Each structure stands twice: as structure tokens, then as C-alpha cells.
PDB file of C-alpha atoms in Angstrom:
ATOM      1  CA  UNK E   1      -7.184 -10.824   8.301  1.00 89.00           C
ATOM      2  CA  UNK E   2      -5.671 -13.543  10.531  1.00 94.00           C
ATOM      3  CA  UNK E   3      -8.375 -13.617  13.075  1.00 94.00           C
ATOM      4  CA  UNK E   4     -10.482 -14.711  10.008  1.00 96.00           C
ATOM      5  CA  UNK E   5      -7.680 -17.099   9.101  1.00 97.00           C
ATOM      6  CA  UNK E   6      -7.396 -18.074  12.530  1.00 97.00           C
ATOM      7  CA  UNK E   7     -11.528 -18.654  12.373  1.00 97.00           C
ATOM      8  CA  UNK E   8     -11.354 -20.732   9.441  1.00 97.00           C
ATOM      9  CA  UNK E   9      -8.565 -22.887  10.156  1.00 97.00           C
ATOM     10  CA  UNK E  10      -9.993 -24.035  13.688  1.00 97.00           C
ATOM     11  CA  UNK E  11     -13.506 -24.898  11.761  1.00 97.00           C
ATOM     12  CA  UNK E  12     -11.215 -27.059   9.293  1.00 96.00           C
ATOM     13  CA  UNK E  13      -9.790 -29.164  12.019  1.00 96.00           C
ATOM     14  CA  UNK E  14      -6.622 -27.302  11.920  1.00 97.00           C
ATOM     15  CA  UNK E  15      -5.918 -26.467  15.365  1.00 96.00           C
ATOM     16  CA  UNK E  16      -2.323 -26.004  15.537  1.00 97.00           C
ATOM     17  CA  UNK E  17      -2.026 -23.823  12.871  1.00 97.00           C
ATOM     18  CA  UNK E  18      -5.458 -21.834  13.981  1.00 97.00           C
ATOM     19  CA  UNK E  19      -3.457 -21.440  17.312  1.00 96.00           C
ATOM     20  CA  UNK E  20      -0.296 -19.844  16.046  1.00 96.00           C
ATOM     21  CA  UNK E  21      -2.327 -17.430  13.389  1.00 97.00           C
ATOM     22  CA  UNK E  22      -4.661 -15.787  16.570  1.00 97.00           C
ATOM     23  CA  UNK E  23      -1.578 -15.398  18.957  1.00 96.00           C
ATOM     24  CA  UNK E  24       0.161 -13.766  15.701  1.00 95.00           C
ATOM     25  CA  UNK E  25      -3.463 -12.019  15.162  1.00 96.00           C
ATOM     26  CA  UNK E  26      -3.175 -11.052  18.932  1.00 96.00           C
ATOM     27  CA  UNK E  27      -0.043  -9.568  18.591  1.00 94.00           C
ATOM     28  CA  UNK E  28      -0.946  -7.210  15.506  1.00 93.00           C
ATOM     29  CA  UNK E  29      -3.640  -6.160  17.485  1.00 94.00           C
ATOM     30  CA  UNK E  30      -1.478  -5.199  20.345  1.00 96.00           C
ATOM     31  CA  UNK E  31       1.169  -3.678  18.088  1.00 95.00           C
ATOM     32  CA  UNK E  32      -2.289  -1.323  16.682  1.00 93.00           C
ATOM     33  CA  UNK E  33      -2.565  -0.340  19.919  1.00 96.00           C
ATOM     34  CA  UNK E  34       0.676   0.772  20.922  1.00 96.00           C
ATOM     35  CA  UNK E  35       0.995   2.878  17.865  1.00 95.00           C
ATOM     36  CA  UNK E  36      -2.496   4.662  18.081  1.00 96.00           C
ATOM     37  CA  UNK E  37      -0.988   5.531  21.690  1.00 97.00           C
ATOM     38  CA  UNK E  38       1.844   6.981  20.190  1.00 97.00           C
ATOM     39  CA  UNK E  39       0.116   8.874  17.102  1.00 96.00           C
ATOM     40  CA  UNK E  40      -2.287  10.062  20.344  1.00 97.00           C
ATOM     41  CA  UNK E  41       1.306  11.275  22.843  1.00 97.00           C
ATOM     42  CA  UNK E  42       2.554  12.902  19.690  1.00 96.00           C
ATOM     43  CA  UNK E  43      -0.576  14.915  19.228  1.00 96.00           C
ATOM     44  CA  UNK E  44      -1.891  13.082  16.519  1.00 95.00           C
ATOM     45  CA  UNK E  45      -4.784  11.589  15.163  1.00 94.00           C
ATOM     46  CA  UNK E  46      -4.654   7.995  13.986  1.00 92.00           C
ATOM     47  CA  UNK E  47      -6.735   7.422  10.966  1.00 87.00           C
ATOM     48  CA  UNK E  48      -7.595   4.261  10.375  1.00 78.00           C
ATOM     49  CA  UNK E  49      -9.637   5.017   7.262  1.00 76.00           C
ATOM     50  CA  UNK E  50      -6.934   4.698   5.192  1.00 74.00           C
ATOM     51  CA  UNK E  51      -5.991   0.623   6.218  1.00 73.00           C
ATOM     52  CA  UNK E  52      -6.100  -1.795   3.410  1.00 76.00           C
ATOM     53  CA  UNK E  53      -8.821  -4.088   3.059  1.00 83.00           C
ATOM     54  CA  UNK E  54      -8.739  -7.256   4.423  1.00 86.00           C
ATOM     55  CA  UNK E  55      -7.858 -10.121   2.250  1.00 91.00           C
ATOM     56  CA  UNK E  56      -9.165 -13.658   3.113  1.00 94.00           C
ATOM     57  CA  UNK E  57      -7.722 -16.838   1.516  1.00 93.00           C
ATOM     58  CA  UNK E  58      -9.708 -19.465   0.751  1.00 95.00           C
ATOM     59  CA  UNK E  59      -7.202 -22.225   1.320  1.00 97.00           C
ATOM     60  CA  UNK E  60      -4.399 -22.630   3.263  1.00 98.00           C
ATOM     61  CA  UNK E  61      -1.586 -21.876   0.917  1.00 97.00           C
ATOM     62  CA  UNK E  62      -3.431 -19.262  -0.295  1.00 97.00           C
ATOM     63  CA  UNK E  63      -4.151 -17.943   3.361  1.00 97.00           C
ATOM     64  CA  UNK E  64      -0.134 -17.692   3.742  1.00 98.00           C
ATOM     65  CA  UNK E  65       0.807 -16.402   0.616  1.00 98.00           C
ATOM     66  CA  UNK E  66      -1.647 -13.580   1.378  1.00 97.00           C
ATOM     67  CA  UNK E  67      -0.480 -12.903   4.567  1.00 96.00           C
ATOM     68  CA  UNK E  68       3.679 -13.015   3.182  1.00 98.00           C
ATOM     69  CA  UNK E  69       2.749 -10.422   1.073  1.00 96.00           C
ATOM     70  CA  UNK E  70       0.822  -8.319   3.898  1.00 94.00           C
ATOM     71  CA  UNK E  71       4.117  -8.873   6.033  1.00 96.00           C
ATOM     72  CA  UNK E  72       6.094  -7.545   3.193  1.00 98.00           C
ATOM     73  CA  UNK E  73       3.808  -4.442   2.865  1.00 95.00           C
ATOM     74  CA  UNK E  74       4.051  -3.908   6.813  1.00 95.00           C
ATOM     75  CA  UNK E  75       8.125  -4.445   6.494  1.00 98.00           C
ATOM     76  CA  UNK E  76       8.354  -1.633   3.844  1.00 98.00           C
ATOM     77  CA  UNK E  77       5.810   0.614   5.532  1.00 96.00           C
ATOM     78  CA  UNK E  78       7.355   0.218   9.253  1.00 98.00           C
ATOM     79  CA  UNK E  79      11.294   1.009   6.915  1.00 98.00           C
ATOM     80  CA  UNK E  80       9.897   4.000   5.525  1.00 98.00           C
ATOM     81  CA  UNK E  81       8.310   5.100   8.985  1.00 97.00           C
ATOM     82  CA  UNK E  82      11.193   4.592  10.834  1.00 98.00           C
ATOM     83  CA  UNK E  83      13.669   6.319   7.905  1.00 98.00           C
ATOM     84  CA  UNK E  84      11.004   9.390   8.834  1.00 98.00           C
ATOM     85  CA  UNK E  85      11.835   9.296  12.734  1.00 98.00           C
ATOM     86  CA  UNK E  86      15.498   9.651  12.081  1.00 98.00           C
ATOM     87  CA  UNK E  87      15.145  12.627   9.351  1.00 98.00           C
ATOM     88  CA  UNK E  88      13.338  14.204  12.324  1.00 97.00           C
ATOM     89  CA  UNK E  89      15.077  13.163  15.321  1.00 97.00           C
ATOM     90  CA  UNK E  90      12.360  11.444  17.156  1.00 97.00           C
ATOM     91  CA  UNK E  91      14.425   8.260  18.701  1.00 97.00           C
ATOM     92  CA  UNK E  92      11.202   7.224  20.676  1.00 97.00           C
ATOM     93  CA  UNK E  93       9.273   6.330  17.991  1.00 98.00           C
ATOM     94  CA  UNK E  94      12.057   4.918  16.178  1.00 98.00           C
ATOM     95  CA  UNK E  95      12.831   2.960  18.979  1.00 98.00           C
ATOM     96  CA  UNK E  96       8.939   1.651  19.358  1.00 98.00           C
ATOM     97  CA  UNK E  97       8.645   0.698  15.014  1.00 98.00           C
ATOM     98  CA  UNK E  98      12.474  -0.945  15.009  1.00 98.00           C
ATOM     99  CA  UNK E  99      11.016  -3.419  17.646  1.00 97.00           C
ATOM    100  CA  UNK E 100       7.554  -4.029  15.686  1.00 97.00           C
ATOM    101  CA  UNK E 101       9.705  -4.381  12.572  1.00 98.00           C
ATOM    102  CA  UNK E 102      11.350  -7.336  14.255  1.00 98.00           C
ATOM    103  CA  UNK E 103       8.151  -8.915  14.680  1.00 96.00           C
ATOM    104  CA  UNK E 104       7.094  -8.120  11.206  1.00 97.00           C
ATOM    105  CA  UNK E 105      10.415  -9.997   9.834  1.00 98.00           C
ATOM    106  CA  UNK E 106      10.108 -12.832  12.239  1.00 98.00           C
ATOM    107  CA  UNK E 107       6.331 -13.416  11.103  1.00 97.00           C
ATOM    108  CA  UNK E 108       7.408 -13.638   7.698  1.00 98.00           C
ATOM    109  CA  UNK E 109      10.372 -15.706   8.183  1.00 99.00           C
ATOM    110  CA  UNK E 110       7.859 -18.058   9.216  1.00 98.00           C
ATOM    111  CA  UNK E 111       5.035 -18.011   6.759  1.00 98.00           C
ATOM    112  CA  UNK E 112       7.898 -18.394   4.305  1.00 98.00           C
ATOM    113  CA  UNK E 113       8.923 -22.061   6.398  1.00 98.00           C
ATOM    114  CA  UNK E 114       5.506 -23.001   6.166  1.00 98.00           C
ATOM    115  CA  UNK E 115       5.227 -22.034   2.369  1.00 98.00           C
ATOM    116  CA  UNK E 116       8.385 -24.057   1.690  1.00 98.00           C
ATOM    117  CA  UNK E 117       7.419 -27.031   4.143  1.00 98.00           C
ATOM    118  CA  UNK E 118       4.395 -27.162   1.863  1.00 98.00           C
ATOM    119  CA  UNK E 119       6.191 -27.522  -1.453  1.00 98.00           C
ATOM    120  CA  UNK E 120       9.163 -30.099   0.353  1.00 98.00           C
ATOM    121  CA  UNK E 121       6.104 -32.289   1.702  1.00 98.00           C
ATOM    122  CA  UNK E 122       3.042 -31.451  -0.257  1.00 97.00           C
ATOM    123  CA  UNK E 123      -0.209 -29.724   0.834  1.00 96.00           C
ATOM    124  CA  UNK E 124      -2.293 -32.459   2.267  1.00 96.00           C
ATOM    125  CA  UNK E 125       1.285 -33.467   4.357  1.00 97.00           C
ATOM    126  CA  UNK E 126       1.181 -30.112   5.964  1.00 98.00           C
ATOM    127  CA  UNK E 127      -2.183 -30.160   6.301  1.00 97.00           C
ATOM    128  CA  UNK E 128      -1.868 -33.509   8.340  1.00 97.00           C
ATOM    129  CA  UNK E 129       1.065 -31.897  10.553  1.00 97.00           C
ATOM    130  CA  UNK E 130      -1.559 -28.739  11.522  1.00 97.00           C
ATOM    131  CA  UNK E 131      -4.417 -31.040  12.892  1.00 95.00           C
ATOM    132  CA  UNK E 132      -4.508 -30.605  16.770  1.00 82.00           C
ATOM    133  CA  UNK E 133      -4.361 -34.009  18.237  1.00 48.00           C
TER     134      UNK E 133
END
């Protein structure tokens, strides 16, 4: 979902923004891949049949109001995971999902700045701010 965003923002012109949705689309890719490794260490088998589908916006604000509400999704999921780890004991893991958590909340801390820069300065504002110069 934010590679796409990523995709569509650099063909609108929108570099700077385009830039800070792949490094955050980087990032969920490398957080995927630390937690298949630990499904895998645990004896598990990750199955990633069961992933929502991805949701594209077709604007901007849309684009971050759909990705707020993935980030609030991943914040619940990643709570409920790590409530699991201490029921059974398993401070590794724990560990691993309190520091991916982190990066969940901090990712939504800022599509929520960018959400309210929009409505304090107006879409086409923002819009201005996010062309790479």
C-alpha cells in the first residue's frame, strides 16, 4: 500500500512526500521480514494468506487517511500480539513487537501532522509544500 502511494505521489510531482512514504514503505517491509524470521525460529509458519488487501487512495488526503487507519489496525494487532507474549512468557518476541509498535505509533503520529497541516493550510497548500524542488 505505500509503495503504491509512494508510486503515485512521485508521478504527481510530489517528491518529498513520495520520498518519506517508500522509506516508511521500506521499513514495513523490513519489519515483514524480521517477523517471518521469528514465526520461522519459533517453529512456525508465517501465513501471509490471511493479510488485508491493499487499499489505494486516490488522492492525497485520502492516501493518508487510509494509511492512519492501517496504522491503527497494525497498533491494535502488534497490542494484542504482544499481550500474547507475556501470557506465555516469551520476552523475545515481546521485546522484537514493543520496538515495531514504536514505529507503528510514530508513523501515525505523523500521518495525523500531515492530516491536520492539511486542514490548518488547505489541500493545494500542502500539496505545494510536498513538491521536490
Amino acid at each position: 500500500q505505500y509503495f503504491i502511494h509512494a508510486k503515485m505521489n512521485e508521478h504527481w510531482g510530489l517528491g518529498k512526500l513520495a520520498g518519506t512514504i517508500r522509506a516508511e514503505s521500506i521499513d514495513e517491509m523490513r519489519d515483514a521480514d524480521a517477523l517471518i524470521d521469528r514465526i520461522l525460529f519459533l517453529g512456525g509458519v508465517p501465513n501471509v494468506q490471511r493479510l488485508n488487501p491493499v487499499r489505494v487512495g486516490e488522492d492525497v488526503a485520502e492516501q493518508l487517511t487510509i494509511d492512519a487507519e492501517l496504522e491503527v489496525d497494525a497498533i491494535g494487532r502488534y497490542n494484542r500480539a504482544i499481550a500474547l507474549t507475556v501470557e506465555h512468557g516469551d520476552n523475545g518476541t515481546r521485546a522484537m513487537l514493543e520496538e515495531r509498535l514504536q514505529g507503528e505509533e510514530a508513523h501515525l503520529d505523523w500521518i495525523e501532522s500531515q492530516l491536520e497541516l492539511i486542514r490548518q493550510v488547505g489541500l493545494e497548500n500542502y500539496l505545494a509544500s510536498q513538491i521536490d524542488g
